[in-house]
């Protein structure tokens, strides 16, 4: 692990230092920096008055206390394909609202098909579910 001062961070990643130093009253122990030009994520942990760069071999960082992580995901979002910052959990990438809605729509369709098959079976047995109340 390496320790960096704000000045060293300024030299390595000017935008990151600005992000970290523009809000000195912000008491945040972790900072995420995403370089969209290099498709690289860096995480810095506050250690006293300097930041420690944390090694991210897979461009992902897990937050144990939240049971969530933040990492780079390859895919399409809002009709643009590329690498995106995305939350993940132990089950995988956290679905976007659109993905969640599609999953719910598919589940509802499967349940509808299942109900139709059951109703068809009941009718074959002389039971008419539409007349049951």
JSON list of C-alpha atoms in Angstrom, two decimals:
[
{"chain": "A", "resi": 1, "resn": "UNK", "atom": "CA", "xyz": [0.00, 0.00, 0.00]},
{"chain": "A", "resi": 2, "resn": "UNK", "atom": "CA", "xyz": [1.13, 3.51, -0.60]},
{"chain": "A", "resi": 3, "resn": "UNK", "atom": "CA", "xyz": [0.47, 6.70, 1.31]},
{"chain": "A", "resi": 4, "resn": "UNK", "atom": "CA", "xyz": [-0.03, 9.93, -0.57]},
{"chain": "A", "resi": 5, "resn": "UNK", "atom": "CA", "xyz": [-0.32, 13.49, 0.54]},
{"chain": "A", "resi": 6, "resn": "UNK", "atom": "CA", "xyz": [-2.75, 15.90, -1.04]},
{"chain": "A", "resi": 7, "resn": "UNK", "atom": "CA", "xyz": [0.20, 17.42, -2.95]},
{"chain": "A", "resi": 8, "resn": "UNK", "atom": "CA", "xyz": [1.26, 14.03, -4.35]},
{"chain": "A", "resi": 9, "resn": "UNK", "atom": "CA", "xyz": [-2.31, 13.25, -5.30]},
{"chain": "A", "resi": 10, "resn": "UNK", "atom": "CA", "xyz": [-2.52, 16.64, -7.03]},
{"chain": "A", "resi": 11, "resn": "UNK", "atom": "CA", "xyz": [0.48, 15.68, -9.17]},
{"chain": "A", "resi": 12, "resn": "UNK", "atom": "CA", "xyz": [-0.86, 12.20, -9.98]},
{"chain": "A", "resi": 13, "resn": "UNK", "atom": "CA", "xyz": [-4.52, 13.04, -10.47]},
{"chain": "A", "resi": 14, "resn": "UNK", "atom": "CA", "xyz": [-5.31, 16.78, -10.41]},
{"chain": "A", "resi": 15, "resn": "UNK", "atom": "CA", "xyz": [-9.08, 16.23, -10.58]},
{"chain": "A", "resi": 16, "resn": "UNK", "atom": "CA", "xyz": [-8.99, 13.79, -7.66]},
{"chain": "A", "resi": 17, "resn": "UNK", "atom": "CA", "xyz": [-7.20, 16.24, -5.39]},
{"chain": "A", "resi": 18, "resn": "UNK", "atom": "CA", "xyz": [-9.60, 19.02, -6.30]},
{"chain": "A", "resi": 19, "resn": "UNK", "atom": "CA", "xyz": [-12.45, 16.68, -5.47]},
{"chain": "A", "resi": 20, "resn": "UNK", "atom": "CA", "xyz": [-10.88, 15.79, -2.11]},
{"chain": "A", "resi": 21, "resn": "UNK", "atom": "CA", "xyz": [-9.75, 19.29, -1.12]},
{"chain": "A", "resi": 22, "resn": "UNK", "atom": "CA", "xyz": [-12.60, 21.48, -2.35]},
{"chain": "A", "resi": 23, "resn": "UNK", "atom": "CA", "xyz": [-14.75, 20.35, 0.57]},
{"chain": "A", "resi": 24, "resn": "UNK", "atom": "CA", "xyz": [-12.40, 20.32, 3.59]},
{"chain": "A", "resi": 25, "resn": "UNK", "atom": "CA", "xyz": [-15.34, 20.27, 6.00]},
{"chain": "A", "resi": 26, "resn": "UNK", "atom": "CA", "xyz": [-16.49, 16.99, 4.45]},
{"chain": "A", "resi": 27, "resn": "UNK", "atom": "CA", "xyz": [-15.31, 14.32, 6.91]},
{"chain": "A", "resi": 28, "resn": "UNK", "atom": "CA", "xyz": [-15.27, 11.35, 4.54]},
{"chain": "A", "resi": 29, "resn": "UNK", "atom": "CA", "xyz": [-12.87, 8.51, 5.18]},
{"chain": "A", "resi": 30, "resn": "UNK", "atom": "CA", "xyz": [-13.14, 7.04, 1.66]},
{"chain": "A", "resi": 31, "resn": "UNK", "atom": "CA", "xyz": [-13.01, 8.74, -1.70]},
{"chain": "A", "resi": 32, "resn": "UNK", "atom": "CA", "xyz": [-13.65, 7.12, -5.06]},
{"chain": "A", "resi": 33, "resn": "UNK", "atom": "CA", "xyz": [-12.03, 8.52, -8.18]},
{"chain": "A", "resi": 34, "resn": "UNK", "atom": "CA", "xyz": [-13.06, 7.28, -11.60]},
{"chain": "A", "resi": 35, "resn": "UNK", "atom": "CA", "xyz": [-10.96, 8.24, -14.60]},
{"chain": "A", "resi": 36, "resn": "UNK", "atom": "CA", "xyz": [-13.33, 7.73, -17.51]},
{"chain": "A", "resi": 37, "resn": "UNK", "atom": "CA", "xyz": [-10.54, 8.29, -20.03]},
{"chain": "A", "resi": 38, "resn": "UNK", "atom": "CA", "xyz": [-8.42, 5.45, -18.63]},
{"chain": "A", "resi": 39, "resn": "UNK", "atom": "CA", "xyz": [-11.39, 3.40, -17.35]},
{"chain": "A", "resi": 40, "resn": "UNK", "atom": "CA", "xyz": [-9.75, 3.15, -13.97]},
{"chain": "A", "resi": 41, "resn": "UNK", "atom": "CA", "xyz": [-11.16, 3.39, -10.44]},
{"chain": "A", "resi": 42, "resn": "UNK", "atom": "CA", "xyz": [-9.07, 4.45, -7.48]},
{"chain": "A", "resi": 43, "resn": "UNK", "atom": "CA", "xyz": [-10.08, 4.46, -3.84]},
{"chain": "A", "resi": 44, "resn": "UNK", "atom": "CA", "xyz": [-8.36, 6.56, -1.21]},
{"chain": "A", "resi": 45, "resn": "UNK", "atom": "CA", "xyz": [-8.74, 6.03, 2.53]},
{"chain": "A", "resi": 46, "resn": "UNK", "atom": "CA", "xyz": [-8.10, 8.91, 4.92]},
{"chain": "A", "resi": 47, "resn": "UNK", "atom": "CA", "xyz": [-5.29, 8.02, 7.32]},
{"chain": "A", "resi": 48, "resn": "UNK", "atom": "CA", "xyz": [-4.72, 10.97, 9.64]},
{"chain": "A", "resi": 49, "resn": "UNK", "atom": "CA", "xyz": [-4.00, 13.90, 7.34]},
{"chain": "A", "resi": 50, "resn": "UNK", "atom": "CA", "xyz": [-3.10, 11.93, 4.22]},
{"chain": "A", "resi": 51, "resn": "UNK", "atom": "CA", "xyz": [-4.85, 9.51, 1.93]},
{"chain": "A", "resi": 52, "resn": "UNK", "atom": "CA", "xyz": [-3.83, 5.90, 1.44]},
{"chain": "A", "resi": 53, "resn": "UNK", "atom": "CA", "xyz": [-4.38, 4.58, -2.08]},
{"chain": "A", "resi": 54, "resn": "UNK", "atom": "CA", "xyz": [-6.06, 1.17, -1.85]},
{"chain": "A", "resi": 55, "resn": "UNK", "atom": "CA", "xyz": [-5.11, -1.50, -4.36]},
{"chain": "A", "resi": 56, "resn": "UNK", "atom": "CA", "xyz": [-8.04, -2.55, -6.59]},
{"chain": "A", "resi": 57, "resn": "UNK", "atom": "CA", "xyz": [-6.92, -5.50, -8.74]},
{"chain": "A", "resi": 58, "resn": "UNK", "atom": "CA", "xyz": [-10.36, -5.94, -10.32]},
{"chain": "A", "resi": 59, "resn": "UNK", "atom": "CA", "xyz": [-11.50, -2.28, -10.37]},
{"chain": "A", "resi": 60, "resn": "UNK", "atom": "CA", "xyz": [-13.92, -3.10, -7.54]},
{"chain": "A", "resi": 61, "resn": "UNK", "atom": "CA", "xyz": [-14.09, -2.05, -3.90]},
{"chain": "A", "resi": 62, "resn": "UNK", "atom": "CA", "xyz": [-16.20, -3.89, -1.31]},
{"chain": "A", "resi": 63, "resn": "UNK", "atom": "CA", "xyz": [-17.69, -2.01, 1.66]},
{"chain": "A", "resi": 64, "resn": "UNK", "atom": "CA", "xyz": [-18.15, -4.73, 4.26]},
{"chain": "A", "resi": 65, "resn": "UNK", "atom": "CA", "xyz": [-20.21, -2.57, 6.64]},
{"chain": "A", "resi": 66, "resn": "UNK", "atom": "CA", "xyz": [-22.74, -1.84, 3.87]},
{"chain": "A", "resi": 67, "resn": "UNK", "atom": "CA", "xyz": [-22.55, -5.25, 2.20]},
{"chain": "A", "resi": 68, "resn": "UNK", "atom": "CA", "xyz": [-22.19, -3.33, -1.06]},
{"chain": "A", "resi": 69, "resn": "UNK", "atom": "CA", "xyz": [-19.37, -2.66, -3.46]},
{"chain": "A", "resi": 70, "resn": "UNK", "atom": "CA", "xyz": [-18.63, -0.21, -6.22]},
{"chain": "A", "resi": 71, "resn": "UNK", "atom": "CA", "xyz": [-16.93, -1.33, -9.39]},
{"chain": "A", "resi": 72, "resn": "UNK", "atom": "CA", "xyz": [-16.63, -1.01, -13.13]},
{"chain": "A", "resi": 73, "resn": "UNK", "atom": "CA", "xyz": [-19.30, -2.77, -15.16]},
{"chain": "A", "resi": 74, "resn": "UNK", "atom": "CA", "xyz": [-19.21, -3.33, -18.92]},
{"chain": "A", "resi": 75, "resn": "UNK", "atom": "CA", "xyz": [-22.60, -2.88, -20.52]},
{"chain": "A", "resi": 76, "resn": "UNK", "atom": "CA", "xyz": [-25.21, -0.55, -21.95]},
{"chain": "A", "resi": 77, "resn": "UNK", "atom": "CA", "xyz": [-26.89, 2.18, -19.94]},
{"chain": "A", "resi": 78, "resn": "UNK", "atom": "CA", "xyz": [-29.15, 4.85, -21.39]},
{"chain": "A", "resi": 79, "resn": "UNK", "atom": "CA", "xyz": [-28.36, 3.60, -24.89]},
{"chain": "A", "resi": 80, "resn": "UNK", "atom": "CA", "xyz": [-24.59, 3.98, -24.43]},
{"chain": "A", "resi": 81, "resn": "UNK", "atom": "CA", "xyz": [-22.27, 0.97, -24.26]},
{"chain": "A", "resi": 82, "resn": "UNK", "atom": "CA", "xyz": [-19.08, 1.20, -22.23]},
{"chain": "A", "resi": 83, "resn": "UNK", "atom": "CA", "xyz": [-17.66, 0.91, -18.74]},
{"chain": "A", "resi": 84, "resn": "UNK", "atom": "CA", "xyz": [-19.82, 2.33, -15.97]},
{"chain": "A", "resi": 85, "resn": "UNK", "atom": "CA", "xyz": [-19.47, 2.71, -12.21]},
{"chain": "A", "resi": 86, "resn": "UNK", "atom": "CA", "xyz": [-22.02, 0.41, -10.67]},
{"chain": "A", "resi": 87, "resn": "UNK", "atom": "CA", "xyz": [-23.03, -0.90, -7.26]},
{"chain": "A", "resi": 88, "resn": "UNK", "atom": "CA", "xyz": [-22.86, -4.64, -6.64]},
{"chain": "A", "resi": 89, "resn": "UNK", "atom": "CA", "xyz": [-23.75, -6.96, -3.77]},
{"chain": "A", "resi": 90, "resn": "UNK", "atom": "CA", "xyz": [-23.17, -10.62, -2.95]},
{"chain": "A", "resi": 91, "resn": "UNK", "atom": "CA", "xyz": [-25.70, -11.63, -5.64]},
{"chain": "A", "resi": 92, "resn": "UNK", "atom": "CA", "xyz": [-24.07, -9.55, -8.40]},
{"chain": "A", "resi": 93, "resn": "UNK", "atom": "CA", "xyz": [-24.65, -6.15, -9.97]},
{"chain": "A", "resi": 94, "resn": "UNK", "atom": "CA", "xyz": [-27.51, -4.19, -8.39]},
{"chain": "A", "resi": 95, "resn": "UNK", "atom": "CA", "xyz": [-30.16, -3.80, -11.10]},
{"chain": "A", "resi": 96, "resn": "UNK", "atom": "CA", "xyz": [-31.02, -0.38, -12.46]},
{"chain": "A", "resi": 97, "resn": "UNK", "atom": "CA", "xyz": [-34.65, 0.74, -12.19]},
{"chain": "A", "resi": 98, "resn": "UNK", "atom": "CA", "xyz": [-35.21, -0.24, -15.80]},
{"chain": "A", "resi": 99, "resn": "UNK", "atom": "CA", "xyz": [-33.64, -3.68, -15.26]},
{"chain": "A", "resi": 100, "resn": "UNK", "atom": "CA", "xyz": [-35.70, -4.18, -12.10]},
{"chain": "A", "resi": 101, "resn": "UNK", "atom": "CA", "xyz": [-38.90, -3.26, -13.93]},
{"chain": "A", "resi": 102, "resn": "UNK", "atom": "CA", "xyz": [-38.05, -5.71, -16.74]},
{"chain": "A", "resi": 103, "resn": "UNK", "atom": "CA", "xyz": [-37.33, -8.49, -14.22]},
{"chain": "A", "resi": 104, "resn": "UNK", "atom": "CA", "xyz": [-40.68, -7.82, -12.51]},
{"chain": "A", "resi": 105, "resn": "UNK", "atom": "CA", "xyz": [-42.49, -7.79, -15.87]},
{"chain": "A", "resi": 106, "resn": "UNK", "atom": "CA", "xyz": [-40.93, -11.14, -16.81]},
{"chain": "A", "resi": 107, "resn": "UNK", "atom": "CA", "xyz": [-41.83, -12.61, -13.42]},
{"chain": "A", "resi": 108, "resn": "UNK", "atom": "CA", "xyz": [-45.43, -11.40, -13.77]},
{"chain": "A", "resi": 109, "resn": "UNK", "atom": "CA", "xyz": [-45.65, -12.94, -17.26]},
{"chain": "A", "resi": 110, "resn": "UNK", "atom": "CA", "xyz": [-44.36, -16.29, -15.97]},
{"chain": "A", "resi": 111, "resn": "UNK", "atom": "CA", "xyz": [-46.89, -16.22, -13.13]},
{"chain": "A", "resi": 112, "resn": "UNK", "atom": "CA", "xyz": [-49.68, -15.39, -15.58]},
{"chain": "A", "resi": 113, "resn": "UNK", "atom": "CA", "xyz": [-48.66, -18.34, -17.80]},
{"chain": "A", "resi": 114, "resn": "UNK", "atom": "CA", "xyz": [-48.56, -20.62, -14.77]},
{"chain": "A", "resi": 115, "resn": "UNK", "atom": "CA", "xyz": [-52.05, -19.49, -13.70]},
{"chain": "A", "resi": 116, "resn": "UNK", "atom": "CA", "xyz": [-53.35, -20.11, -17.22]},
{"chain": "A", "resi": 117, "resn": "UNK", "atom": "CA", "xyz": [-51.90, -23.65, -17.24]},
{"chain": "A", "resi": 118, "resn": "UNK", "atom": "CA", "xyz": [-53.49, -24.37, -13.87]},
{"chain": "A", "resi": 119, "resn": "UNK", "atom": "CA", "xyz": [-56.86, -23.02, -15.03]},
{"chain": "A", "resi": 120, "resn": "UNK", "atom": "CA", "xyz": [-56.64, -25.16, -18.17]},
{"chain": "A", "resi": 121, "resn": "UNK", "atom": "CA", "xyz": [-55.87, -28.24, -16.09]},
{"chain": "A", "resi": 122, "resn": "UNK", "atom": "CA", "xyz": [-58.77, -27.53, -13.73]},
{"chain": "A", "resi": 123, "resn": "UNK", "atom": "CA", "xyz": [-61.16, -27.13, -16.69]},
{"chain": "A", "resi": 124, "resn": "UNK", "atom": "CA", "xyz": [-59.96, -30.51, -18.03]},
{"chain": "A", "resi": 125, "resn": "UNK", "atom": "CA", "xyz": [-60.99, -31.96, -14.67]},
{"chain": "A", "resi": 126, "resn": "UNK", "atom": "CA", "xyz": [-64.45, -30.43, -14.87]},
{"chain": "A", "resi": 127, "resn": "UNK", "atom": "CA", "xyz": [-63.65, -27.56, -12.50]},
{"chain": "A", "resi": 128, "resn": "UNK", "atom": "CA", "xyz": [-64.26, -24.10, -13.91]},
{"chain": "A", "resi": 129, "resn": "UNK", "atom": "CA", "xyz": [-62.12, -21.60, -11.98]},
{"chain": "A", "resi": 130, "resn": "UNK", "atom": "CA", "xyz": [-63.88, -18.57, -13.50]},
{"chain": "A", "resi": 131, "resn": "UNK", "atom": "CA", "xyz": [-67.11, -19.58, -11.80]},
{"chain": "A", "resi": 132, "resn": "UNK", "atom": "CA", "xyz": [-65.49, -19.99, -8.36]},
{"chain": "A", "resi": 133, "resn": "UNK", "atom": "CA", "xyz": [-65.89, -17.15, -5.90]}
]
